[in-house]
Amino acid sequence: MAKLENNWRRKTLENLEKDFWGKPTYDSYLVRRTHEIRKMPLSKLNNTDIAMMIRQKFSLGYIIPLAIDKLKADILAHGDTGSDGEIMDAILKIPKEFWNLNKEYWTTIKTLLDENESVWTFRKRDNFNNAISK
């Protein structure tokens, strides 16, 4: 887990990663939107943007801390679709290799799941076991 700068939320993924993708080379909403997201200050990303980047496994070192902030405010944080738990659902599909390298993030996610068990509407145990089985 990398140490984040104090003002990292005000920067773009392009600035933080020093990786500029240029214009999209494929014309689809997903490709266009991920390119747009990379140019936005992280503080401007909405729940749908965060869930989309997680599902694509893009820039997780920066996106997961944002997701955790959203989940601390609302464990069932949803996006534009209105589907409860969009962010958590995306998080629980991240391969365990990421969590093995970022155990502090996983500990926070596990704590959030445990503390909010009564409101959690997904198959928590199945997802939890699939995400972290070691």
PDB file of C-alpha atoms in Angstrom, residues 25 31 41 134:
ATOM      1  CA  THR A  25      -8.836   4.452 -29.498  1.00  0.00           C
ATOM      2  CA  VAL A  31     -13.612   3.429 -22.802  1.00  0.00           C
ATOM      3  CA  PRO A  41      -9.766  15.456  -9.818  1.00  0.00           C
ATOM      4  CA  LYS A 134      -6.024 -17.740   1.251  1.00  0.00           C
TER       5      LYS A 134
END
